[in-house]
Amino acid sequence: MRDGGIGGFIGDYAFYYYWDKGARVTAAGAGQQSVFGATVTNATVTAVTPTELGEKYIPSLKKWSSNRPSGLAVLEQNDFAYESYADDGVNADPIAYQAKDMKGWFINFHTSCCGTAIPPNDQIATEYAELISNRFATAKSVEPTGKVSIVWGQLKSLR
């Protein structure tokens, strides 16, 4: 994410745990501190509503309640760039953000734990695919003029 690219998280609390030589280590907020320089996630149950960006990039996104949203004030205080796709004005989820030293984006998407009702997997998958396709996909068609059209196996045999 520092040099570009996208990292995404769907689950409880990003970077809360990590594994070291097969043993689970609890990093808690220190995990986000080590990656972003700030603890962005909080445990505030938040009923979020799609924003204009959410409606644009994730048309199937509905209102829902996150209990692991990202705090907008923390992002602003730490000079993060961010795009909120659903929020209540204080907390957001889903959201994409960049720390000051990141060229890429981190996507916090439908994060909850402890029995909190989340959308069904097929709905989450649809929404995530919409976001990637509508906002982050950078595929471009190739201008065929002047290009060689050949099957890879044939090209390799010409060596």
XYZ file of N, CA and C in Angstrom:
477
model
N 0.815 -1.191 0.000
C 0.000 0.000 0.000
C 0.862 1.260 0.000
N 2.074 1.138 0.486
C 2.943 2.313 0.499
C 3.307 2.752 -0.918
N 3.548 1.770 -1.793
C 3.951 2.084 -3.160
C 2.787 2.034 -4.147
N 1.590 1.863 -3.670
C 0.418 1.745 -4.530
C -0.277 0.438 -4.240
N -1.327 0.183 -4.924
C -2.076 -1.047 -4.716
C -3.163 -0.860 -3.679
N -3.891 -1.923 -3.460
C -5.055 -1.872 -2.581
C -4.987 -3.031 -1.593
N -5.222 -2.727 -0.326
C -5.373 -3.756 0.691
C -6.792 -3.638 1.215
N -7.419 -4.741 1.438
C -8.790 -4.692 1.929
C -8.982 -5.615 3.104
N -9.976 -5.295 3.904
C -10.257 -6.102 5.084
C -11.755 -6.225 5.289
N -12.188 -7.456 5.485
C -13.565 -7.753 5.849
C -13.461 -8.631 7.086
N -14.013 -8.203 8.195
C -13.921 -9.016 9.399
C -14.153 -8.208 10.637
N -13.307 -8.385 11.624
C -13.490 -7.776 12.924
C -12.707 -6.485 13.049
N -11.415 -6.529 13.294
C -10.602 -5.366 13.611
C -9.280 -5.562 12.886
N -9.039 -4.792 11.841
C -7.853 -5.000 11.003
C -6.563 -4.940 11.817
N -5.699 -5.916 11.586
C -4.366 -5.996 12.198
C -4.413 -6.198 13.716
N -5.527 -6.688 14.242
C -5.667 -6.931 15.674
C -4.801 -8.112 16.108
N -4.761 -9.139 15.243
C -3.937 -10.317 15.502
C -2.937 -10.484 14.364
N -1.837 -11.159 14.642
C -0.956 -11.645 13.597
C -0.351 -12.949 14.092
N 0.246 -13.691 13.171
C 0.834 -14.973 13.531
C 2.345 -14.873 13.439
N 3.018 -15.403 14.467
C 4.469 -15.426 14.506
C 4.897 -16.858 14.775
N 5.495 -17.482 13.760
C 5.966 -18.864 13.870
C 4.868 -19.794 14.364
N 3.664 -19.619 13.821
C 2.551 -20.484 14.139
C 1.768 -20.107 15.380
N 2.200 -19.112 16.111
C 1.493 -18.694 17.320
C 0.767 -17.369 17.070
N -0.482 -17.316 17.521
C -1.252 -16.090 17.358
C -0.816 -15.060 18.399
N -0.552 -13.857 17.924
C -0.149 -12.749 18.784
C -1.253 -11.698 18.726
N -1.664 -11.186 19.882
C -2.670 -10.138 19.929
C -1.972 -8.791 19.926
N -2.142 -8.063 18.827
C -1.532 -6.745 18.704
C -2.496 -5.643 19.142
N -3.801 -5.940 19.074
C -4.860 -4.962 19.385
C -4.606 -3.681 18.591
N -4.732 -2.521 19.213
C -4.534 -1.256 18.518
C -3.131 -1.053 18.002
N -2.161 -1.739 18.600
C -0.774 -1.612 18.150
C -0.610 -2.120 16.720
N -1.461 -3.028 16.297
C -1.406 -3.514 14.920
C -1.674 -2.395 13.931
N -2.724 -1.624 14.159
C -3.018 -0.501 13.267
C -1.981 0.612 13.434
N -1.491 0.801 14.658
C -0.448 1.802 14.881
C 0.779 1.480 14.028
N 1.150 0.205 13.957
C 2.348 -0.169 13.218
C 2.156 -0.046 11.711
N 0.941 -0.202 11.225
C 0.679 -0.117 9.790
C 0.374 1.311 9.357
N -0.502 1.986 10.111
C -0.989 3.302 9.695
C -0.460 4.471 10.529
N 0.097 4.185 11.689
C 0.529 5.260 12.577
C -0.587 5.781 13.456
N -1.750 5.166 13.399
C -2.904 5.568 14.211
C -3.850 4.388 14.329
N -4.611 4.331 15.405
C -5.654 3.323 15.548
C -6.925 3.924 14.972
N -7.323 3.425 13.829
C -8.440 3.985 13.069
C -9.767 3.348 13.459
N -9.739 2.036 13.725
C -10.957 1.292 14.039
C -11.374 1.524 15.480
N -12.673 1.599 15.714
C -13.169 1.670 17.085
C -14.302 0.670 17.253
N -14.797 0.541 18.457
C -15.827 -0.453 18.756
C -17.175 0.206 19.020
N -17.470 1.271 18.301
C -18.726 1.982 18.471
C -19.772 1.407 17.527
N -20.863 0.870 18.061
C -21.927 0.371 17.198
C -22.531 1.576 16.481
N -22.479 1.522 15.160
C -22.855 2.664 14.353
C -23.785 2.255 13.227
N -24.963 2.855 13.186
C -25.877 2.663 12.061
C -25.425 3.611 10.957
N -24.929 3.048 9.864
C -24.393 3.866 8.778
C -25.339 3.869 7.580
N -25.327 4.976 6.869
C -26.155 5.165 5.686
C -25.230 5.450 4.512
N -25.515 4.885 3.344
C -24.657 5.155 2.188
C -24.524 6.655 1.910
N -23.294 7.066 1.588
C -22.997 8.443 1.202
C -23.204 8.571 -0.312
N -22.978 9.768 -0.837
C -23.062 9.938 -2.290
C -22.048 9.056 -3.005
N -20.829 8.969 -2.445
C -19.825 8.086 -3.045
C -20.261 6.624 -2.961
N -20.866 6.252 -1.843
C -21.354 4.889 -1.693
C -22.421 4.564 -2.724
N -23.337 5.488 -2.935
C -24.389 5.271 -3.930
C -23.807 5.188 -5.339
N -22.758 5.960 -5.596
C -22.119 5.980 -6.911
C -21.335 4.694 -7.180
N -20.472 4.321 -6.236
C -19.566 3.192 -6.449
C -20.118 1.844 -6.014
N -21.060 1.838 -5.065
C -21.613 0.579 -4.535
C -23.142 0.681 -4.575
N -23.735 0.586 -5.756
C -25.180 0.811 -5.872
C -26.048 -0.113 -5.016
N -25.565 -1.297 -4.694
C -26.385 -2.220 -3.896
C -26.201 -2.037 -2.388
N -25.349 -1.095 -1.959
C -25.098 -0.863 -0.535
C -26.352 -0.334 0.151
N -26.666 -0.907 1.302
C -27.842 -0.514 2.092
C -27.399 -0.009 3.463
N -28.341 0.551 4.201
C -28.082 0.933 5.592
C -27.759 -0.342 6.365
N -26.867 -0.232 7.343
C -26.548 -1.381 8.188
C -25.849 -0.879 9.441
N -25.600 -1.756 10.401
C -24.931 -1.373 11.650
C -23.593 -2.075 11.762
N -22.531 -1.281 11.837
C -21.172 -1.783 12.021
C -20.806 -1.631 13.492
N -20.047 -2.560 14.030
C -19.504 -2.319 15.373
C -17.983 -2.292 15.361
N -17.412 -2.113 14.170
C -15.976 -1.901 14.019
C -15.736 -0.851 12.927
N -16.384 0.318 13.039
C -16.214 1.337 12.002
C -14.890 2.086 12.154
N -14.587 2.884 11.165
C -13.418 3.761 11.204
C -13.861 5.136 11.676
N -13.104 5.717 12.590
C -13.422 7.039 13.113
C -12.955 8.130 12.165
N -13.880 8.943 11.681
C -13.524 10.000 10.738
C -12.612 11.048 11.380
N -12.822 11.339 12.664
C -11.984 12.341 13.344
C -10.526 11.878 13.408
N -10.294 10.592 13.651
C -8.928 10.060 13.694
C -8.269 10.213 12.327
N -9.020 9.904 11.278
C -8.470 10.047 9.929
C -8.109 11.503 9.641
N -8.996 12.407 9.996
C -8.746 13.831 9.756
C -7.581 14.355 10.601
N -7.523 13.964 11.871
C -6.446 14.424 12.759
C -5.075 13.945 12.303
N -5.049 12.831 11.591
C -3.787 12.259 11.124
C -3.540 12.497 9.636
N -4.280 13.430 9.069
C -4.105 13.829 7.666
C -4.215 12.680 6.675
N -5.141 11.770 6.921
C -5.409 10.697 5.973
C -6.304 11.239 4.863
N -6.117 10.745 3.664
C -7.104 10.928 2.605
C -8.099 9.791 2.793
N -9.377 10.043 2.579
C -10.343 8.959 2.709
C -11.560 9.202 1.848
N -12.246 8.100 1.572
C -13.527 8.119 0.885
C -14.485 7.286 1.711
N -15.498 7.919 2.262
C -16.498 7.199 3.040
C -17.627 6.770 2.111
N -17.987 5.492 2.192
C -19.065 4.966 1.362
C -20.360 4.800 2.163
N -20.247 4.763 3.492
C -21.413 4.753 4.376
C -20.950 5.259 5.735
N -21.683 6.223 6.310
C -21.293 6.733 7.619
C -22.472 7.381 8.326
N -22.192 7.833 9.556
C -23.186 8.576 10.331
C -22.685 9.985 10.644
N -21.643 10.407 9.934
C -21.030 11.704 10.173
C -19.872 11.656 11.151
N -19.757 10.549 11.895
C -18.695 10.386 12.890
C -17.855 9.139 12.585
N -18.508 8.056 12.241
C -17.873 6.775 11.953
C -18.322 6.282 10.582
N -17.432 5.535 9.910
C -17.724 5.070 8.558
C -17.371 3.606 8.371
N -18.164 2.926 7.545
C -17.926 1.536 7.164
C -18.990 1.155 6.137
N -18.588 0.904 4.915
C -17.247 0.792 4.359
C -16.612 2.153 4.072
N -15.278 2.101 4.033
C -14.473 3.290 3.808
C -13.128 2.860 3.229
N -12.550 3.706 2.389
C -11.188 3.494 1.893
C -10.359 4.668 2.371
N -9.130 4.389 2.810
C -8.293 5.492 3.275
C -6.824 5.259 2.970
N -6.068 6.373 3.061
C -4.625 6.366 2.829
C -3.949 7.156 3.934
N -2.960 6.555 4.579
C -2.104 7.310 5.489
C -1.241 8.227 4.629
N -0.617 9.208 5.251
C 0.173 10.195 4.507
C 1.241 9.565 3.626
N 1.816 8.449 4.057
C 2.906 7.827 3.303
C 2.438 6.722 2.358
N 1.149 6.642 2.107
C 0.599 5.602 1.240
C 0.197 6.174 -0.115
N 0.595 5.480 -1.171
C 0.110 5.816 -2.512
C -1.119 4.980 -2.839
N -1.250 3.841 -2.189
C -2.382 2.952 -2.407
C -3.465 3.197 -1.373
N -4.445 2.323 -1.341
C -5.617 2.468 -0.469
C -5.800 1.241 0.404
N -6.333 1.453 1.591
C -6.795 0.369 2.462
C -8.310 0.479 2.528
N -8.994 -0.627 2.275
C -10.458 -0.640 2.305
C -10.922 -1.391 3.541
N -11.639 -0.712 4.408
C -12.276 -1.313 5.579
C -13.724 -1.568 5.174
N -14.133 -2.827 5.126
C -15.400 -3.176 4.490
C -16.249 -4.094 5.358
N -17.403 -3.629 5.788
C -18.341 -4.428 6.584
C -17.640 -5.135 7.744
N -17.057 -4.350 8.636
C -16.329 -4.919 9.759
C -17.208 -4.961 11.000
N -17.325 -6.136 11.554
C -18.121 -6.361 12.761
C -17.664 -7.642 13.423
N -18.066 -7.809 14.654
C -17.734 -9.052 15.351
C -18.828 -9.393 16.341
N -18.571 -10.429 17.053
C -19.306 -10.784 18.259
C -20.804 -10.961 18.037
N -21.157 -11.579 16.930
C -22.559 -11.871 16.683
C -23.361 -10.733 16.089
N -22.726 -9.612 15.787
C -23.444 -8.515 15.157
C -23.904 -8.959 13.774
N -25.120 -8.658 13.445
C -25.661 -9.046 12.148
C -24.984 -8.246 11.043
N -24.434 -8.956 10.086
C -23.852 -8.313 8.914
C -24.646 -8.776 7.698
N -24.503 -8.087 6.585
C -25.196 -8.558 5.385
C -24.733 -9.966 5.021
N -25.564 -10.713 4.315
C -25.160 -12.063 3.895
C -23.936 -12.009 2.976
N -23.192 -13.100 2.944
C -21.963 -13.160 2.159
C -22.151 -12.768 0.698
N -23.244 -13.226 0.075
C -23.436 -12.892 -1.336
C -23.660 -11.390 -1.524
N -24.295 -10.731 -0.559
C -24.487 -9.283 -0.630
C -23.150 -8.558 -0.445
N -22.364 -9.000 0.527
C -21.046 -8.395 0.752
C -20.172 -8.565 -0.491
N -20.185 -9.756 -1.077
C -19.379 -10.012 -2.272
C -19.802 -9.106 -3.430
N -21.099 -8.943 -3.602
C -21.603 -8.065 -4.661
C -21.139 -6.635 -4.426
N -21.287 -6.161 -3.195
C -20.897 -4.785 -2.880
C -19.395 -4.577 -3.066
N -18.590 -5.521 -2.614
C -17.134 -5.392 -2.744
C -16.732 -5.375 -4.213
N -17.345 -6.260 -4.992
C -17.058 -6.303 -6.433
C -17.461 -4.991 -7.105
N -18.587 -4.426 -6.704
C -19.007 -3.138 -7.267
C -17.981 -2.054 -6.952
N -17.507 -2.011 -5.713
C -16.536 -0.995 -5.327
C -15.248 -1.132 -6.133
N -14.722 -2.336 -6.213
C -13.476 -2.550 -6.945
C -13.671 -2.198 -8.421
N -14.745 -2.673 -9.001
C -15.003 -2.431 -10.418
C -15.271 -0.960 -10.725
N -16.100 -0.328 -9.898
C -16.522 1.048 -10.183
C -15.541 2.115 -9.722
N -14.671 1.794 -8.761
C -13.769 2.810 -8.230
C -12.286 2.514 -8.460
N -11.891 1.267 -8.279
C -10.463 0.970 -8.259
C -9.929 0.221 -9.472
N -10.783 -0.335 -10.319
C -10.301 -1.058 -11.496
C -9.638 -0.081 -12.456
N -8.471 -0.431 -12.920
C -7.729 0.448 -13.815
C -7.435 -0.218 -15.149
N -8.125 -1.302 -15.452
C -7.889 -1.999 -16.717
C -8.241 -1.080 -17.883
N -7.374 -1.097 -18.872
C -7.588 -0.281 -20.065
C -7.457 -1.171 -21.289
N -8.215 -0.875 -22.304
C -8.098 -1.654 -23.525
C -6.795 -1.280 -24.235
N -6.273 -2.218 -24.964
C -5.023 -2.014 -25.692
C -5.352 -1.549 -27.101
N -4.652 -0.545 -27.567
C -4.778 -0.085 -28.953
C -4.065 -1.117 -29.827
N -4.799 -1.833 -30.680
C -4.184 -2.934 -31.430
C -3.287 -2.503 -32.587
N -3.398 -1.276 -33.059
C -2.602 -0.834 -34.199
C -1.117 -0.943 -33.891
N -0.408 -1.606 -34.776
C 1.035 -1.740 -34.633
C 1.464 -2.850 -33.685
N 0.547 -3.600 -33.143
C 0.872 -4.686 -32.215
C 0.915 -6.014 -32.967
N 1.709 -6.928 -32.470
C 1.816 -8.262 -33.048
C 0.728 -9.134 -32.441
N 0.012 -9.844 -33.287
C -1.003 -10.771 -32.798
C -0.463 -12.180 -32.976
N -0.159 -12.830 -31.862
C 0.436 -14.162 -31.915
C 0.115 -14.902 -30.626
N -0.046 -16.183 -30.711
C -0.283 -17.022 -29.541
C 1.027 -17.145 -28.767
N 0.957 -17.099 -27.430
C 2.153 -17.119 -26.582
C 3.079 -18.289 -26.915
N 2.536 -19.451 -27.112
C 3.346 -20.626 -27.431
C 4.143 -20.444 -28.707
N 3.539 -19.812 -29.740
C 4.257 -19.557 -30.994
C 5.374 -18.533 -30.775
N 5.103 -17.497 -30.022
C 6.104 -16.470 -29.762
C 7.309 -17.075 -29.033
N 7.018 -17.941 -28.083
C 8.078 -18.565 -27.303
C 8.934 -19.488 -28.186
N 8.299 -20.133 -29.162
C 9.033 -21.057 -30.033
C 9.955 -20.330 -30.999
N 9.775 -19.028 -31.175
C 10.624 -18.251 -32.078
C 11.944 -17.832 -31.448
N 12.122 -18.102 -30.181
C 13.363 -17.713 -29.474
C 14.538 -18.470 -29.930
